[in-house]
Tab-separated table of C-alpha atoms in Angstrom:
chain	number	residue	atom	x	y	z
A	218	MET	CA	0.299	-0.293	0.114
A	219	LEU	CA	1.264	3.695	-0.338
A	220	PRO	CA	-0.200	6.195	1.096
A	221	VAL	CA	-1.714	9.164	-0.932
A	222	ILE	CA	-2.642	12.287	1.406
A	223	TYR	CA	-4.937	14.167	-0.197
A	224	SER	CA	-8.259	16.471	0.439
A	225	ASP	CA	-11.018	17.747	-1.886
A	226	GLU	CA	-10.441	21.187	0.204
A	227	PHE	CA	-6.892	21.656	-1.989
A	228	LEU	CA	-10.217	22.703	-4.799
A	229	ASP	CA	-10.727	25.624	-2.614
A	230	HIS	CA	-8.030	27.223	-3.691
A	231	LYS	CA	-9.267	28.924	-6.890
A	232	THR	CA	-6.931	30.937	-10.194
A	233	GLY	CA	-9.852	31.930	-12.355
A	234	ARG	CA	-11.133	29.553	-14.871
A	235	TYR	CA	-8.372	30.365	-17.656
A	236	HIS	CA	-5.150	29.626	-14.883
A	237	PRO	CA	-2.817	26.927	-15.707
A	238	GLU	CA	-2.186	25.650	-11.513
A	239	ASN	CA	-5.896	24.764	-11.697
A	240	PRO	CA	-8.738	22.529	-9.447
A	241	GLU	CA	-8.559	20.040	-12.774
A	242	ARG	CA	-4.957	19.583	-11.937
A	243	LEU	CA	-5.623	17.480	-9.168
A	244	THR	CA	-9.418	15.781	-10.156
A	245	ALA	CA	-7.370	14.241	-12.892
A	246	ILE	CA	-4.825	12.889	-10.744
A	247	VAL	CA	-7.353	11.346	-8.618
A	248	ASN	CA	-9.286	9.830	-11.408
A	249	ALA	CA	-6.399	8.520	-13.382
A	250	LEU	CA	-5.646	6.854	-8.977
A	251	LYS	CA	-9.342	5.635	-8.295
A	252	ALA	CA	-9.112	3.692	-12.161
A	253	SER	CA	-5.588	2.819	-11.994
A	254	ALA	CA	-4.923	-1.225	-11.822
A	255	PHE	CA	-3.285	-0.710	-8.446
A	256	ALA	CA	-6.527	1.496	-7.049
A	257	GLU	CA	-6.556	-0.830	-4.481
A	258	GLN	CA	-3.339	-0.281	-3.558
A	259	ILE	CA	-3.727	3.523	-2.793
A	260	ALA	CA	-4.599	4.199	0.690
A	261	TRP	CA	-5.917	7.942	0.931
A	262	GLN	CA	-5.066	9.531	3.677
A	263	LYS	CA	-6.688	13.092	4.641
A	264	PRO	CA	-3.869	15.696	5.924
A	265	THR	CA	-4.182	16.570	9.485
A	266	PRO	CA	-6.207	20.188	10.154
A	267	ALA	CA	-4.166	22.921	10.232
A	268	LEU	CA	-5.010	23.938	13.660
A	269	GLU	CA	-5.062	20.310	14.769
A	270	LYS	CA	-0.589	20.863	13.487
A	271	ARG	CA	1.169	22.670	16.521
A	272	SER	CA	3.963	22.459	14.794
A	273	LEU	CA	2.484	24.029	11.917
A	274	MET	CA	2.772	27.700	12.789
A	275	PRO	CA	5.859	27.846	14.357
A	276	LEU	CA	7.539	26.044	11.088
A	277	LEU	CA	5.536	28.859	9.295
A	278	VAL	CA	7.043	31.980	10.996
A	279	GLN	CA	10.622	30.076	11.134
A	280	THR	CA	10.014	29.591	7.289
A	281	HIS	CA	8.032	33.143	6.273
A	282	SER	CA	8.414	37.004	7.221
A	283	PRO	CA	5.257	37.369	9.567
A	284	ALA	CA	4.586	40.224	7.456
A	285	TYR	CA	4.201	38.396	5.043
A	286	ILE	CA	1.843	35.792	6.544
A	287	LYS	CA	-0.190	38.020	7.623
A	288	LYS	CA	-0.493	40.462	4.274
A	289	LEU	CA	-1.399	36.988	2.481
A	290	LYS	CA	-3.813	36.265	4.980
A	291	GLU	CA	-5.675	39.407	4.008
A	292	ILE	CA	-5.674	39.416	1.031
A	293	ALA	CA	-7.492	36.320	1.252
A	294	THR	CA	-10.325	37.338	3.705
A	295	THR	CA	-10.798	40.498	2.304
A	296	GLY	CA	-12.082	38.583	-0.884
A	297	GLY	CA	-8.912	37.919	-2.334
A	298	GLY	CA	-6.696	39.331	-4.895
A	299	TYR	CA	-2.958	38.853	-6.596
A	300	LEU	CA	0.650	38.423	-5.012
A	301	ASP	CA	1.529	38.934	-8.409
A	302	GLY	CA	0.959	38.304	-12.316
A	303	ASP	CA	0.708	34.978	-11.937
A	304	THR	CA	-0.167	34.341	-7.988
A	305	PRO	CA	-3.938	34.695	-7.784
A	306	VAL	CA	-5.744	34.457	-4.314
A	307	SER	CA	-8.856	33.575	-3.216
A	308	PRO	CA	-10.788	33.901	0.028
A	309	ARG	CA	-10.464	30.234	0.937
A	310	SER	CA	-6.503	29.908	-0.748
A	311	TYR	CA	-4.819	30.535	2.994
A	312	ASP	CA	-6.374	28.645	4.408
A	313	VAL	CA	-5.993	25.603	1.646
A	314	ALA	CA	-2.406	26.840	1.559
A	315	LEU	CA	-1.904	25.972	5.088
A	316	LEU	CA	-4.298	22.847	4.494
A	317	ALA	CA	-1.363	21.961	1.814
A	318	VAL	CA	1.764	22.178	4.355
A	319	SER	CA	0.059	20.202	7.318
A	320	ALA	CA	-0.073	17.583	4.342
A	321	TRP	CA	3.202	17.637	3.737
A	322	LEU	CA	4.327	18.134	7.480
A	323	ASP	CA	1.852	14.410	7.735
A	324	GLY	CA	3.316	13.300	4.683
A	325	VAL	CA	6.899	13.024	7.162
A	326	ASP	CA	5.646	11.679	9.891
A	327	THR	CA	3.641	8.586	7.753
A	328	VAL	CA	7.552	8.126	5.745
A	329	LEU	CA	9.703	7.855	9.170
A	330	ALA	CA	6.425	5.911	10.730
A	331	THR	CA	6.138	3.523	7.971
A	332	ALA	CA	10.099	3.373	6.323
A	333	ASN	CA	7.850	4.007	3.306
A	334	PRO	CA	7.203	6.148	0.413
A	335	ALA	CA	4.248	8.306	0.331
A	336	PHE	CA	2.327	11.183	-1.828
A	337	VAL	CA	1.097	14.321	-1.002
A	338	LEU	CA	-1.187	14.783	-2.780
A	339	ALA	CA	-1.655	18.618	-2.181
A	340	ARG	CA	-2.288	22.244	-3.949
A	341	PRO	CA	-0.586	25.425	-4.262
A	342	PRO	CA	2.151	24.244	-5.018
A	343	GLY	CA	5.315	26.532	-3.129
A	344	HIS	CA	8.355	26.195	-4.279
A	345	HIS	CA	8.663	29.193	-5.655
A	346	ALA	CA	7.445	31.118	-2.918
A	347	GLU	CA	10.521	32.780	-1.367
A	348	SER	CA	10.471	34.050	2.629
A	349	ASP	CA	8.884	36.900	1.802
A	350	THR	CA	6.752	36.241	-0.720
A	351	GLY	CA	4.566	34.209	-3.044
A	352	MET	CA	5.477	33.880	-6.579
A	353	GLY	CA	4.739	31.577	-9.186
A	354	PHE	CA	2.145	30.280	-8.391
A	355	CYS	CA	3.513	29.340	-4.882
A	356	LEU	CA	2.257	30.757	-1.660
A	357	PHE	CA	4.097	28.379	1.195
A	358	SER	CA	7.122	26.985	0.525
A	359	ASN	CA	6.089	23.131	1.737
A	360	ALA	CA	8.917	21.446	0.911
A	361	ALA	CA	11.578	23.400	2.806
A	362	ILE	CA	8.767	23.560	5.400
A	363	ALA	CA	8.962	19.893	4.882
A	364	ALA	CA	12.834	19.560	5.494
A	365	PHE	CA	13.140	22.262	9.062
A	366	TYR	CA	9.840	20.115	10.598
A	367	ALA	CA	11.497	16.542	10.017
A	368	ILE	CA	15.608	17.377	11.085
A	369	GLU	CA	13.284	18.427	14.754
A	370	GLN	CA	12.456	14.746	14.370
A	371	PRO	CA	14.272	11.652	16.402
A	372	GLY	CA	17.050	10.181	14.364
A	373	ILE	CA	16.850	12.644	11.446
A	374	LYS	CA	20.352	14.298	11.259
A	375	ARG	CA	20.306	14.792	7.542
A	376	VAL	CA	17.192	15.463	4.809
A	377	ALA	CA	18.197	15.857	0.624
A	378	ILE	CA	15.179	17.807	-1.112
A	379	LEU	CA	15.301	16.515	-4.677
A	380	ASP	CA	13.492	19.365	-7.394
A	381	TRP	CA	12.588	17.390	-10.509
A	382	ASP	CA	10.104	20.343	-11.761
A	383	VAL	CA	10.960	21.815	-14.716
A	384	HIS	CA	11.347	25.281	-13.387
A	385	HIS	CA	14.184	25.853	-10.431
A	386	GLY	CA	12.824	26.006	-6.986
A	387	ASN	CA	14.241	29.448	-5.932
A	388	GLY	CA	12.424	29.646	-3.016
A	389	THR	CA	13.494	26.578	-1.814
A	390	GLN	CA	17.299	26.941	-2.153
A	391	ALA	CA	17.148	30.540	-1.047
A	392	ILE	CA	15.575	29.433	2.138
A	393	VAL	CA	17.369	26.080	2.399
A	394	GLU	CA	20.637	26.856	0.924
A	395	ASN	CA	22.900	28.288	4.060
A	396	HIS	CA	21.456	25.499	6.025
A	397	PRO	CA	23.919	22.130	7.063
A	398	GLN	CA	21.762	19.658	7.245
A	399	ILE	CA	19.800	20.736	4.141
A	400	ALA	CA	20.550	19.731	0.871
A	401	TYR	CA	18.715	20.698	-2.657
A	402	CYS	CA	19.470	19.420	-5.985
A	403	SER	CA	17.126	21.178	-9.473
A	404	LEU	CA	16.903	19.616	-12.446
A	405	HIS	CA	15.626	22.092	-14.510
A	406	GLN	CA	15.354	23.939	-17.443
A	407	TYR	CA	17.360	26.906	-18.657
A	408	PRO	CA	16.487	30.161	-19.802
A	409	CYS	CA	12.837	29.890	-18.199
A	410	TYR	CA	10.866	30.909	-15.135
A	411	PRO	CA	12.499	32.354	-12.613
A	412	GLY	CA	15.918	32.798	-14.561
A	413	THR	CA	17.373	31.455	-11.478
A	414	GLY	CA	19.279	28.315	-10.459
A	415	LYS	CA	23.161	28.459	-11.976
A	416	ALA	CA	25.320	25.675	-12.080
A	417	SER	CA	27.824	27.578	-10.086
A	418	GLU	CA	25.484	27.641	-6.796
A	419	ARG	CA	27.001	24.961	-4.593
A	420	GLY	CA	25.350	26.544	-1.392
A	421	LEU	CA	27.005	27.512	2.050
A	422	HIS	CA	27.609	24.367	3.082
A	423	ASP	CA	28.511	22.370	-0.741
A	424	ASN	CA	25.075	21.546	0.058
A	425	VAL	CA	23.006	22.738	-3.398
A	426	LEU	CA	23.363	21.516	-6.853
A	427	ASN	CA	21.883	22.900	-9.203
A	428	LEU	CA	21.967	21.064	-13.250
A	429	PRO	CA	20.266	23.471	-16.238
A	430	LEU	CA	19.001	22.027	-18.995
A	431	PRO	CA	17.840	23.437	-22.157
A	432	PRO	CA	15.579	23.500	-24.151
A	433	GLY	CA	14.300	20.286	-26.063
A	434	SER	CA	16.831	18.200	-23.628
A	435	ASP	CA	15.178	14.982	-23.521
A	436	ILE	CA	15.909	11.568	-21.263
A	437	THR	CA	18.698	11.035	-22.698
A	438	VAL	CA	20.430	14.082	-21.774
A	439	TYR	CA	19.013	13.318	-17.784
A	440	GLN	CA	19.533	9.691	-17.024
A	441	PRO	CA	23.731	10.315	-17.610
A	442	LEU	CA	22.992	13.702	-15.119
A	443	LEU	CA	20.984	11.812	-13.219
A	444	ALA	CA	23.209	8.550	-12.480
A	445	ASN	CA	25.992	10.533	-13.024
A	446	LYS	CA	25.401	13.771	-10.882
A	447	VAL	CA	22.484	13.983	-8.612
A	448	VAL	CA	22.721	10.287	-7.411
A	449	PRO	CA	26.381	10.948	-6.439
A	450	PHE	CA	25.779	13.961	-4.570
A	451	LEU	CA	23.008	12.728	-2.868
A	452	THR	CA	24.767	9.573	-1.727
A	453	ASP	CA	27.629	12.064	-0.544
A	454	PHE	CA	25.119	14.057	1.471
A	455	GLN	CA	23.618	10.923	3.240
A	456	ALA	CA	20.268	11.889	3.802
A	457	ASP	CA	17.916	10.392	6.286
A	458	LEU	CA	15.205	11.474	4.518
A	459	LEU	CA	13.614	12.333	0.929
A	460	ILE	CA	11.627	14.781	-0.428
A	461	VAL	CA	10.743	15.412	-3.991
A	462	SER	CA	9.459	18.458	-5.086
A	463	ALA	CA	8.038	16.233	-7.747
A	464	GLY	CA	7.243	18.447	-10.807
A	465	TYR	CA	5.646	16.775	-13.916
A	466	ASP	CA	6.059	20.145	-16.275
A	467	ALA	CA	8.816	18.842	-17.760
A	468	ASN	CA	6.362	16.926	-20.266
A	469	ALA	CA	6.975	17.377	-23.999
A	470	THR	CA	2.830	18.245	-23.193
A	471	ASP	CA	3.269	20.646	-20.759
A	472	PRO	CA	2.433	24.171	-22.156
A	473	LEU	CA	4.484	25.724	-19.757
A	474	ALA	CA	8.161	24.738	-20.953
A	475	SER	CA	10.158	23.214	-23.351
A	476	ILE	CA	11.552	19.744	-21.774
A	477	ASN	CA	10.856	16.838	-24.218
A	478	LEU	CA	10.102	14.098	-21.737
A	479	GLN	CA	7.666	11.145	-21.472
A	480	PRO	CA	5.458	10.082	-18.379
A	481	GLU	CA	7.109	7.173	-18.570
A	482	ASN	CA	10.134	8.732	-17.813
A	483	TYR	CA	9.433	9.422	-14.560
A	484	ALA	CA	9.332	5.565	-13.335
A	485	LEU	CA	13.173	6.215	-14.081
A	486	PHE	CA	13.834	9.126	-12.473
A	487	THR	CA	11.570	7.721	-9.392
A	488	ASP	CA	14.105	4.195	-9.357
A	489	TYR	CA	17.071	6.254	-8.832
A	490	CYS	CA	15.092	7.814	-5.710
A	491	LEU	CA	14.459	3.954	-4.799
A	492	GLY	CA	18.059	2.688	-4.891
A	493	LEU	CA	19.102	5.694	-2.048
A	494	THR	CA	15.770	5.225	0.346
A	495	ARG	CA	12.423	4.381	0.699
A	496	LYS	CA	11.993	6.900	2.643
A	497	ILE	CA	10.665	9.154	0.826
A	498	ILE	CA	7.705	12.064	0.472
A	499	PHE	CA	6.947	12.849	-3.156
A	500	GLY	CA	4.630	16.124	-2.516
A	501	LEU	CA	2.818	17.850	-6.160
A	502	GLU	CA	4.727	21.021	-7.574
A	503	GLY	CA	3.885	21.776	-11.281
A	504	GLY	CA	2.786	19.783	-14.512
A	505	TYR	CA	-0.220	21.393	-16.098
A	506	ASP	CA	-1.502	19.209	-19.184
A	507	PHE	CA	-3.841	16.801	-17.186
A	508	THR	CA	-3.044	13.752	-19.171
A	509	ALA	CA	0.309	13.749	-19.112
A	510	LEU	CA	0.421	14.925	-15.585
A	511	SER	CA	-2.201	12.088	-14.375
A	512	GLN	CA	-0.062	9.903	-16.214
A	513	SER	CA	3.794	10.602	-14.548
A	514	VAL	CA	2.440	10.632	-11.311
A	515	LEU	CA	0.566	6.817	-11.856
A	516	ALA	CA	4.187	6.054	-13.336
A	517	THR	CA	5.792	7.546	-10.207
A	518	ILE	CA	3.212	5.402	-7.807
A	519	GLU	CA	3.515	2.371	-9.570
A	520	ARG	CA	7.262	2.302	-9.136
A	521	CYS	CA	6.709	2.817	-5.108
A	522	LEU	CA	4.569	-0.339	-4.792
A	523	ILE	CA	6.662	-3.284	-6.497
């Protein structure tokens, strides 16, 4: 069985009819999972309500400035608005973003309790959210917050974050790069939004590995990097837990980038991760072609069930 942490409340973050990061992304994935050949092996798990997660607000304040948290809450409670041109906030967005953080923290708890993978099927995504602002569809830095939470748990001294979203996780890197117990590794298209993630950036403790990829790259470009760069970096770091910012917008049919992966390629990505550890939290980031997105998530989860 593989735990999938999900709530219909994640659909209540309304972004507008034509926004690529919309509730239908999750609906497509849920429908695909329920229709899959391994549907009976999915253990659906509702996230802990944010108010019941005592550690959530202290971690949120550790990761994001109180001024930004207050601003986001005020925009939501006064009817909604925009953090930037790409990042809408609806009346329930603040509460839903808190629930998404709670889901990622539940993912940590679940994986540490079972020593097996879990998938956090939540939105809004998080890897572009910086300490003092949300951007790029992201409100709170879910992966970074989960990493800070994890290193507070017994037996966890080091946590690695692997970000395979097609866009560089500028927020995640900025928040964790000076922390000696957290490593960050990203494979991303360059040039592409948000224009960050240079290969020369190594982090204060040699704990950052950025692998920029040119438009048009496919699995023949990715595989050697996974085998010869990503795996050695993560192996050397000796993390006790792996968090995957699992974006699926590097698919060839995705409208927001120009990388040429296929959904089945994510099975190989997952195999490399499982070769390092089974203590993995996969958390949804991007992916905007519904068919490619849902099939890619299925490829990830199916490999975890073997």
